[in-house]
Short mmCIF file of C-alpha atoms in Angstrom, two decimals:
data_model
loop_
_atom_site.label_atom_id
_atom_site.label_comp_id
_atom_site.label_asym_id
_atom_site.label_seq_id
_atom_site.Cartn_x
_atom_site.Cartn_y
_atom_site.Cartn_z
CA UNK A 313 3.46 -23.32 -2.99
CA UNK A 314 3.35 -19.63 -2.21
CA UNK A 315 0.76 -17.51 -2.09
CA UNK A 316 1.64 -15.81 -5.41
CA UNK A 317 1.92 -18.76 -7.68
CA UNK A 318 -1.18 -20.47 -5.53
CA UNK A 319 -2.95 -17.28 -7.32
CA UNK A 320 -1.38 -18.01 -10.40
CA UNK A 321 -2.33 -21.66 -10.29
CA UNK A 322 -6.09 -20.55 -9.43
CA UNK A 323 -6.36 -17.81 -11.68
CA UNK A 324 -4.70 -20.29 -15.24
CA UNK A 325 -5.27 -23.56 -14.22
CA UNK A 326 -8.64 -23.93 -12.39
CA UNK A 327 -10.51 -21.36 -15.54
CA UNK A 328 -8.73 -23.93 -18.21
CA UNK A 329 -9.82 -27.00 -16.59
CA UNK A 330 -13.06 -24.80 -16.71
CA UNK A 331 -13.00 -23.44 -20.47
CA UNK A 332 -12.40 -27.34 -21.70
CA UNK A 333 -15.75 -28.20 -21.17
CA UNK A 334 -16.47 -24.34 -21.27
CA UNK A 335 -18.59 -21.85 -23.36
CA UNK A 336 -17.40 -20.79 -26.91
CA UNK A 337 -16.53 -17.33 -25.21
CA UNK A 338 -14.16 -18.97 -22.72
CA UNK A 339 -12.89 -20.70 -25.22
CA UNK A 340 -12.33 -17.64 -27.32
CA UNK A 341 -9.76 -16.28 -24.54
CA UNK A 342 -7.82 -19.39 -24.48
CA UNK A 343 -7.25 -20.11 -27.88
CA UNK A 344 -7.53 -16.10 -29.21
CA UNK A 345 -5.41 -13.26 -30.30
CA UNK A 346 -5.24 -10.02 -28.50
CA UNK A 347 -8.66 -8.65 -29.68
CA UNK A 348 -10.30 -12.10 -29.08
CA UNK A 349 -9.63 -12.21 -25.55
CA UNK A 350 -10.20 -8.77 -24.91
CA UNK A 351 -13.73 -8.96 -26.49
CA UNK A 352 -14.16 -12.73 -24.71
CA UNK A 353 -13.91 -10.86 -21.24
CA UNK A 354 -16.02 -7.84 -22.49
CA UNK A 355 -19.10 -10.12 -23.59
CA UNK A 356 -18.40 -12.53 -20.71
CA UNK A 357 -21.15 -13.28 -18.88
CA UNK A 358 -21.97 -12.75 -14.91
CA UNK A 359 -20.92 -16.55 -14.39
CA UNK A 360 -17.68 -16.24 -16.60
CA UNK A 361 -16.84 -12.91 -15.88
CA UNK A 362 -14.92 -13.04 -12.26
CA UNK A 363 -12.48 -15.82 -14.01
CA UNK A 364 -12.40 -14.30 -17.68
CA UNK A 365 -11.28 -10.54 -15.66
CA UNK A 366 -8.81 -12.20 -13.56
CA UNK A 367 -7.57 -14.23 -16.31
CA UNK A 368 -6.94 -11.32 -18.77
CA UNK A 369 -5.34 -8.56 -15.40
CA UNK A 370 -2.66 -11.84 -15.28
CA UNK A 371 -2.17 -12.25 -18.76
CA UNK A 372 -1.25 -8.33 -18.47
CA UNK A 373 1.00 -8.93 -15.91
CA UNK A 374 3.27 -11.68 -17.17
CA UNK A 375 4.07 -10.69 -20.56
CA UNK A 376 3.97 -6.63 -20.72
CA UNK A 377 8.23 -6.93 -21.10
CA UNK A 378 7.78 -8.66 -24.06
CA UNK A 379 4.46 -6.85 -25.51
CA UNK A 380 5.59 -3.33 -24.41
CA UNK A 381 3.15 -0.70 -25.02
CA UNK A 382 0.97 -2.63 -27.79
CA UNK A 383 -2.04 -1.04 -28.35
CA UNK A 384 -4.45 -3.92 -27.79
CA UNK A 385 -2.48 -5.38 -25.06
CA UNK A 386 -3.01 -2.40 -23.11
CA UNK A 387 -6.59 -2.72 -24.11
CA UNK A 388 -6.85 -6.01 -22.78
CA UNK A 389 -5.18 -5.35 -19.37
CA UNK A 390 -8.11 -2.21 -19.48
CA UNK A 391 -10.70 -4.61 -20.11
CA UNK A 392 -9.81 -6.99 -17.27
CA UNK A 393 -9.79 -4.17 -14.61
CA UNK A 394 -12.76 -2.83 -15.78
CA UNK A 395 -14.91 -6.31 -15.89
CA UNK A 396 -13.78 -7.40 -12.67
CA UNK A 397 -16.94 -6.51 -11.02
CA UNK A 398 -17.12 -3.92 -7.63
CA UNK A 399 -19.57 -6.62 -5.84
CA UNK A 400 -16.97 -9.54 -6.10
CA UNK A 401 -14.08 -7.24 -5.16
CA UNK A 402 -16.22 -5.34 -2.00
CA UNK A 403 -17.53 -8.80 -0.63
CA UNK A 404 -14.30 -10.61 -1.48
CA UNK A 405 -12.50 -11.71 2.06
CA UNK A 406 -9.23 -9.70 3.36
CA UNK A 407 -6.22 -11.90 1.97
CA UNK A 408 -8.58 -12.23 -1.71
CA UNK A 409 -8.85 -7.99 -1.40
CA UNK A 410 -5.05 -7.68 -0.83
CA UNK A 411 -4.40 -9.83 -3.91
CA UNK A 412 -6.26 -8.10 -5.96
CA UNK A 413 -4.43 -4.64 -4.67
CA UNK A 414 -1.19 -6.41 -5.27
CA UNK A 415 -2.19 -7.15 -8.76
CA UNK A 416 -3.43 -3.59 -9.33
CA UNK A 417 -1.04 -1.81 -8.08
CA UNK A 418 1.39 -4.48 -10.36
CA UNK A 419 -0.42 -2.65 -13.64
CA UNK A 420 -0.20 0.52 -12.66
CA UNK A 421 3.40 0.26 -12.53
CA UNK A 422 4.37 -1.50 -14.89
CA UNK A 423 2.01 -0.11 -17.89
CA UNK A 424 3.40 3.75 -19.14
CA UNK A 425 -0.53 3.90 -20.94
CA UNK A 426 -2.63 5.90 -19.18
CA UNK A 427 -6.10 4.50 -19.61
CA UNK A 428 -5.13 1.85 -17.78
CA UNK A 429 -3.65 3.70 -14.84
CA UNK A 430 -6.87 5.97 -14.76
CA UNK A 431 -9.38 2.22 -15.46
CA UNK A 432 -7.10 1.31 -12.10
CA UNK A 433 -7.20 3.87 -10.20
CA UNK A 434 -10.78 4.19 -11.12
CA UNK A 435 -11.66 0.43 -10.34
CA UNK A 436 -9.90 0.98 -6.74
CA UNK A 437 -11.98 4.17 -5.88
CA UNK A 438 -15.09 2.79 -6.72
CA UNK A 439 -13.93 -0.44 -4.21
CA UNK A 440 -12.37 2.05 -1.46
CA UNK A 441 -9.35 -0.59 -1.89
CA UNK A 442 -7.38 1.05 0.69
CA UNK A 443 -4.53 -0.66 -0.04
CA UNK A 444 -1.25 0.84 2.12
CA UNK A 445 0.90 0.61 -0.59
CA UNK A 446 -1.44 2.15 -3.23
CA UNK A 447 -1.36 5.36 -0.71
CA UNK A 448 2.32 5.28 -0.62
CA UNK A 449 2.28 5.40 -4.46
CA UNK A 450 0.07 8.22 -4.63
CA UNK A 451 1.14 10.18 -1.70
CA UNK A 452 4.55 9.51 -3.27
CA UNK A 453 3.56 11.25 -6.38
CA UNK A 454 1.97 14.58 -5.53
CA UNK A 455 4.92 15.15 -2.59
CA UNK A 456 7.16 14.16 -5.29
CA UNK A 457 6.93 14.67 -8.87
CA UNK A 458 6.18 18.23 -11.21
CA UNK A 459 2.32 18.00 -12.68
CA UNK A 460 3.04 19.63 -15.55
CA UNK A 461 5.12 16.57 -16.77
CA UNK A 462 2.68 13.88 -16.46
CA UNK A 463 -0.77 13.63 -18.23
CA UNK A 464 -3.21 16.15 -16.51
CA UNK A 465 -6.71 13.56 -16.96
CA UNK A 466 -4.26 11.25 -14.76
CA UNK A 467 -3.05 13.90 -12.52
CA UNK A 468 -6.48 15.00 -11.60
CA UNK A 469 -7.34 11.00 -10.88
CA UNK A 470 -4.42 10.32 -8.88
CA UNK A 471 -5.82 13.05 -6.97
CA UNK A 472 -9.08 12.15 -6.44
CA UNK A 473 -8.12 8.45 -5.48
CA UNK A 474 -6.55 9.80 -2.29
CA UNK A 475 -9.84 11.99 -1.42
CA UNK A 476 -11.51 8.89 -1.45
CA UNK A 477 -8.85 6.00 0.17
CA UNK A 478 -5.95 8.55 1.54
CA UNK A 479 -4.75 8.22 5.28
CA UNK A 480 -3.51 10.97 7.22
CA UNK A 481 -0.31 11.45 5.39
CA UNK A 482 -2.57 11.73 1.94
CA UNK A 483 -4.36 14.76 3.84
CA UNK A 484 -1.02 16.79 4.86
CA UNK A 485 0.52 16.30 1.38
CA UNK A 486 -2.52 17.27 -0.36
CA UNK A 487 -2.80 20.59 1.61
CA UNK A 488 0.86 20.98 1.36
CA UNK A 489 0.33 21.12 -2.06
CA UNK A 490 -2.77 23.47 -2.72
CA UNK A 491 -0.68 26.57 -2.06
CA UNK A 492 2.31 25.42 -4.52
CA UNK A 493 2.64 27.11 -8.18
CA UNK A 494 3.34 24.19 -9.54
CA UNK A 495 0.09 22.27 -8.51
CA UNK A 496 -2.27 25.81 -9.12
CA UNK A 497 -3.91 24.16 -12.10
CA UNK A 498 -5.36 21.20 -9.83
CA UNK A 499 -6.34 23.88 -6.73
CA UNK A 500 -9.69 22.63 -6.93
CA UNK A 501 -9.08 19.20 -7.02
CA UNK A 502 -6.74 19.18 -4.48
CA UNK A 503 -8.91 21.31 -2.16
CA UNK A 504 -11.72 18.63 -3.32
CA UNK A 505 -9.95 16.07 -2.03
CA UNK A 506 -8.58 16.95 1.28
CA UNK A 507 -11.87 18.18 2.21
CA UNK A 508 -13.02 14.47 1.61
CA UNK A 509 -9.88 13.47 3.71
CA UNK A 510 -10.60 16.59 6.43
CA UNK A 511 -13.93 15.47 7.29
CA UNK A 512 -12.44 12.36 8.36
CA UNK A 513 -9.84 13.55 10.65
CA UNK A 514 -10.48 16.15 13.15
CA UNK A 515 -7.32 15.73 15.03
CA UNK A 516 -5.26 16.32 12.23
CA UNK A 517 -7.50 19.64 10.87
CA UNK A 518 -6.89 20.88 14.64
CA UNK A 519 -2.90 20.12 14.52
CA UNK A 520 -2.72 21.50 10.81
CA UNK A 521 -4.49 24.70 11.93
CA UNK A 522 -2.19 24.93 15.24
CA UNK A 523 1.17 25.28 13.07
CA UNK A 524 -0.38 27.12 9.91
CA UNK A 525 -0.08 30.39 8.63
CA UNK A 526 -2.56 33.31 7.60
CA UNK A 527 -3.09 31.55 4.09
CA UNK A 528 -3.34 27.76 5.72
CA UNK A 529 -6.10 28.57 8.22
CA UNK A 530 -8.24 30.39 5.77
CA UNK A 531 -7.94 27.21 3.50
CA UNK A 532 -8.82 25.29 6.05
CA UNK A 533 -11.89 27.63 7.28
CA UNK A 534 -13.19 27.83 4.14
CA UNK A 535 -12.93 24.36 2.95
CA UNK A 536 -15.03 23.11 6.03
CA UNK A 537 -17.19 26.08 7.25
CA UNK A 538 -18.39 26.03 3.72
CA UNK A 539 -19.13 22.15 3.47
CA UNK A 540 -22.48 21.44 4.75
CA UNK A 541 -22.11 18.03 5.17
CA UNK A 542 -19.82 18.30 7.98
CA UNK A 543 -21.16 18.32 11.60
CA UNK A 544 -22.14 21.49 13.50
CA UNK A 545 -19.61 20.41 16.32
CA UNK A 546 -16.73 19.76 13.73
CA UNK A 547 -17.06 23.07 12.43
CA UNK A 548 -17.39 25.07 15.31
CA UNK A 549 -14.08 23.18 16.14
CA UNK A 550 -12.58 24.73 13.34
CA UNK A 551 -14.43 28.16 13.77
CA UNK A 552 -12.97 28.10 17.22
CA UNK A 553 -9.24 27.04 16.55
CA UNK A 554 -9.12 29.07 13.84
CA UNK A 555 -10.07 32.39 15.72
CA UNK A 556 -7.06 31.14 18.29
CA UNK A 557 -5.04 30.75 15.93
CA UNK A 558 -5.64 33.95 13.80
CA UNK A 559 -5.28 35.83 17.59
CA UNK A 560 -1.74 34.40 18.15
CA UNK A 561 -0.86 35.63 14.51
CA UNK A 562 -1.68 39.39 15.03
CA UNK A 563 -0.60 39.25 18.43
CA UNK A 564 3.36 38.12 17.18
CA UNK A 565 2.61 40.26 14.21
CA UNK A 566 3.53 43.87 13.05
CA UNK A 567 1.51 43.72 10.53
CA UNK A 568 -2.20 42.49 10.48
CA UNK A 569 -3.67 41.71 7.05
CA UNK A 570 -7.27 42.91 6.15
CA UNK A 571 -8.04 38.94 5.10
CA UNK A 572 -6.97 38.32 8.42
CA UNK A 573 -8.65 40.17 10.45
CA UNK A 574 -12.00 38.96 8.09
CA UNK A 575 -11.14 35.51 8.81
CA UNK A 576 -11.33 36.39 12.94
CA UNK A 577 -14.41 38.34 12.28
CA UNK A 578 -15.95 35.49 9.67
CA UNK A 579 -15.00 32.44 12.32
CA UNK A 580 -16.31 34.56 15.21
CA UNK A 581 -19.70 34.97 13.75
CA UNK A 582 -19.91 31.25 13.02
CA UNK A 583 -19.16 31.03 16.91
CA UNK A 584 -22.42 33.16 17.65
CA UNK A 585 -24.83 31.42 14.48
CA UNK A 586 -23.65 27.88 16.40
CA UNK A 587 -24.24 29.31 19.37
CA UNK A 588 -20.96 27.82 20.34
CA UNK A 589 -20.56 28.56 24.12
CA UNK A 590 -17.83 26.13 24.60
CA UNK A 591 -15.56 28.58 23.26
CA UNK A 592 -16.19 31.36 25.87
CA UNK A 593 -12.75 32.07 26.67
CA UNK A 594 -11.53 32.19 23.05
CA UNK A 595 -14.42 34.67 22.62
CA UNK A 596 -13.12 36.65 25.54
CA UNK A 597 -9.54 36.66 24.20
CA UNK A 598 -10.98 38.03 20.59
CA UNK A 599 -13.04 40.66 22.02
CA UNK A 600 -9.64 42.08 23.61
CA UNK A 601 -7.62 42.17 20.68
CA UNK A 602 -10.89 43.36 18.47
CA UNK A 603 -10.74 46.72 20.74
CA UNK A 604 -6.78 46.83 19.62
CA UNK A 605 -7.74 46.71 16.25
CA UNK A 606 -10.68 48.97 16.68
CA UNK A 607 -8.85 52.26 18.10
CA UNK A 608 -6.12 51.48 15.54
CA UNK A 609 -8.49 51.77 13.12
CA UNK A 610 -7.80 48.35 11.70
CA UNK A 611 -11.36 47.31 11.68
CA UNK A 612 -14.58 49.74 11.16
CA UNK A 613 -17.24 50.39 13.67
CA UNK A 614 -19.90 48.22 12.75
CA UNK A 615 -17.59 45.44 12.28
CA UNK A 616 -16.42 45.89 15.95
CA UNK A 617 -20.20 46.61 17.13
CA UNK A 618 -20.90 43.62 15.80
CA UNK A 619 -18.30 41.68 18.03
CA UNK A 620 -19.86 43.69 21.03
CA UNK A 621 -23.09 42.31 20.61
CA UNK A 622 -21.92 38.82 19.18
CA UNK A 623 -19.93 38.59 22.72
CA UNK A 624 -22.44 37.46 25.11
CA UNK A 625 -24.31 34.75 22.88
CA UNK A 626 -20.90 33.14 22.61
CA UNK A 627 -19.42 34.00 26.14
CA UNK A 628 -22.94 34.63 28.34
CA UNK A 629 -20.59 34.51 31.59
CA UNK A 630 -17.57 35.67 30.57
CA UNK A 631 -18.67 38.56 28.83
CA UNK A 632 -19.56 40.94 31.57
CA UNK A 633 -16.50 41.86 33.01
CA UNK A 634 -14.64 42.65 30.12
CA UNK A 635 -17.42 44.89 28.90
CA UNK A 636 -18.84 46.71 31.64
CA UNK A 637 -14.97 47.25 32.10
CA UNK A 638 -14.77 48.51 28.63
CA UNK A 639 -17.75 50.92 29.62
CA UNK A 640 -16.07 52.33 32.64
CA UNK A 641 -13.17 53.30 31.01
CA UNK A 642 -15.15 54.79 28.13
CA UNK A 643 -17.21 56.56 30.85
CA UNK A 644 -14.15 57.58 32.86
CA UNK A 645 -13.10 59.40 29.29
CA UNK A 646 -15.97 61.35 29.22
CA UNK A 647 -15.69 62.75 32.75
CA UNK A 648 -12.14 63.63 31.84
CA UNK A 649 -13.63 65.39 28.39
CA UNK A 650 -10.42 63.38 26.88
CA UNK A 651 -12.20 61.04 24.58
CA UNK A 652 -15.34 61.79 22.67
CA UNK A 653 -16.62 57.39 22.08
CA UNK A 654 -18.44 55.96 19.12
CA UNK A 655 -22.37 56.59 19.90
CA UNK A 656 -22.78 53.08 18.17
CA UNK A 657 -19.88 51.33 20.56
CA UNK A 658 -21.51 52.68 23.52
CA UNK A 659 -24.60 51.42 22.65
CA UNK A 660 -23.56 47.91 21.51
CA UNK A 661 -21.84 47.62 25.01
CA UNK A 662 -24.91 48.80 26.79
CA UNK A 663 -27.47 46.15 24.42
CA UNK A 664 -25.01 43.71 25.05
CA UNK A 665 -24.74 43.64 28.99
CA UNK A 666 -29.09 44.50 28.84
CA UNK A 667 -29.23 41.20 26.92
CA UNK A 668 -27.01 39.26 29.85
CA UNK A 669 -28.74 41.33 32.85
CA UNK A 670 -26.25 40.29 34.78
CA UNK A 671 -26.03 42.54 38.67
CA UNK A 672 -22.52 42.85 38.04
CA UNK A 673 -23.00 45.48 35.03
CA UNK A 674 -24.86 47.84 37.31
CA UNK A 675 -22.59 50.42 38.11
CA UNK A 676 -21.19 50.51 34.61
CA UNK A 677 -24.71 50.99 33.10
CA UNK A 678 -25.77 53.52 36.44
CA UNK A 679 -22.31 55.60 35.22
CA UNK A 680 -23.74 56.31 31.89
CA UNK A 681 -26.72 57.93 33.45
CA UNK A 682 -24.43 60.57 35.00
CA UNK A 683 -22.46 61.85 32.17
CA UNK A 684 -23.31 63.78 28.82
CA UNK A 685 -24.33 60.98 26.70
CA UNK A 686 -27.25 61.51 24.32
CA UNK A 687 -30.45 61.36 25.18
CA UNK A 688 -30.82 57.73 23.09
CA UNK A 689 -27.80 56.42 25.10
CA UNK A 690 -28.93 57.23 28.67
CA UNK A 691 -32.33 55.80 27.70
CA UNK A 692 -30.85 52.62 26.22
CA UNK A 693 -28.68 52.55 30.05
CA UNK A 694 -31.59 52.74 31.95
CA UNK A 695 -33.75 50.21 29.83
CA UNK A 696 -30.39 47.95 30.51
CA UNK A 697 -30.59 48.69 34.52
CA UNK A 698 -34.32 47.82 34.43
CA UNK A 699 -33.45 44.12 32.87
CA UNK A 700 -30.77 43.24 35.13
CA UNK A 701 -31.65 40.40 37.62
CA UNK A 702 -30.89 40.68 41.31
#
């Protein structure tokens, strides 16, 4: 006997060798129309119930071509997936879980009505029935098929059932999606559910933000910078490879969007709230390209002060060279009367290598002493000098 009509032969015959000596309501089922059975496996009771569901999702199954879309046949098949409780299906052992996919997946094919698709898809999100070819189904339908022609309320389930038993594939189609016209009246669900999905799979966040655009990475940022379940080290991951990221765009760019350059100034402060030293070359790289920006007048001064003093909380090391370089050339300019700098810049360079008091920063900070800075400026150098550490 296979293993299909063994489950056959457990689910008819062992229940009607029960129901002969049986309750009235098991009775009911056998002998019943339509409405009898379905209200025999509503009322059934916790020792009836596992047998009375099971009986009514085969029932379902066998003779749908020849009840087609009758009203209280669908509402029987409803029933059954409904009553079949979550405890019997979570504690249920591997091959008994797989049958009960198969059988599952089996309605939600084969029935057009949609409250039973949605009582399905329901019944296997609340079990986390992660059934491979349930995710096939699913994943097949949102790479596959226009929204807009099925029934939204199952749309927005279908949806949701991959946030909560997708694989890896479920996470790429669903951000595949987000962006598309087509899908923009599910956005939020979509961006629901592969956050669910995200959390889950660093590796594939990191490989999706290594190939994505402007638009992709700020999806991505915001979807798990934002989520305050995830870990501090998973999103200073993401803080991180997104800055790299966003650097490589502008760098093979002509053009750099303002949202851009927000994103590299949003994921860099994230780097200095997480104090997130393991990305002190990253850090280095931005401050470079934040100096482009800043004499191109891309980005305004505070917002580049602000990556000044940021710098060495991120990059404590790596941070002096590049600015006390940054300070010679600005003092070279003004022995050369050829560039009058930003009061704040200067400033934010000379706070930021004070904070550091590294040795190395000494003739940088000794250089503003010499030229004609402000008064506040040649005080804040020589404050600076008096913090290094020899």
């Amino acid at each position: 006997m296979s293993r299909h009509n063994l489950f056959i032969f457990l689910l008819f015959f062992i229940p009607a060798v029960i129901f002969a000596t049986g309750s009235k309501n098991q009775k009911r089922f056998v002998g019943g129309n339509l409405r009898d059975k379905t209200t025999s496996v509503k009322e059934a009771s916790d020792s009836e119930v596992v047998d009375l569901a099971k009986a009514a999702i085969e029932f379902s199954i066998n003779y749908k071509d020849i009840m087609g879309n009758d009203r209280d046949f669908a509402a029987l098949a409803v029933a059954g997936v409904i009553a079949l409780p979550q405890a019997f299906i979570e504690n249920a052992a591997d091959s008994e879980k797989n049958l009960i996919s198969e059988k599952f997946l089996s309605l939600y094919r084969i029935f057009e009505d949609n409250t039973v698709r949605i009582a399905v898809l329901n019944k296997i999100s609340a079990c986390a029935l992660k059934s491979g070819e349930i995710i096939e189904e699913l994943n097949s339908f949102v790479k596959n098929e226009n929204p807009s022609s099925a029934d939204m309320a199952l749309v927005k389930c279908i949806i949701q059932t991959l946030g909560t038993i997708g694989n890896s594939d479920s996470c790429g189609i669903l951000f595949s999606a987000i962006p598309q016209k087509k899908w923009e009246a599910f956005k939020g669900d979509l961006e629901k559910s592969f956050k669910i999905l995200l959390s889950d799979n660093e590796r594939l966040s990191l490989d999706l933000i290594s190939h994505g655009n402007a638009q992709e990475i700020r999806t991505i940022f915001n979807l798990v910078a934002k989520n305050e379940e995830n870990s501090k080290n998973f999103i200073a991951e993401i803080a991180e490879n997104v800055l790299l990221r966003s650097i490589y765009i502008v760098e093979n760019s002509s053009s750099a969007g303002e949202d851009l350059l927000n994103l590299q100034q949003e994921a860099f402060g994230l780097l200095k709230t997480l104090n997130w030293t393991r990305a002190s070359n990253t850090a280095v790289q931005y401050f470079e390209q934040a100096r482009k920006e800043f004499d191109k007048g891309l980005i305004k001064e505070d917002a580049f002060c602000s990556v000044i003093v940021s710098l060495p909380v991120v990059s404590p090391i790596g941070s002096i060279q590049p600015l006390s370089s940054y300070l010679v050339s600005i003092n070279k300019c003004m022995e050369d009367k050829s560039f009058s700098p930003a009061e704040s810049v200067v400033l934010a360079i000379i706070s930021a290598l004070g904070t550091v008091g590294d040795k190395n920063a000494f003739d940088a900070l000794l250089g503003v002493t010499y030229y004609e800075y402000s008064d506040s400026v040649i005080a804040a150098a020589r404050d600076a000098l008096a913090k290094l550490k020899w």
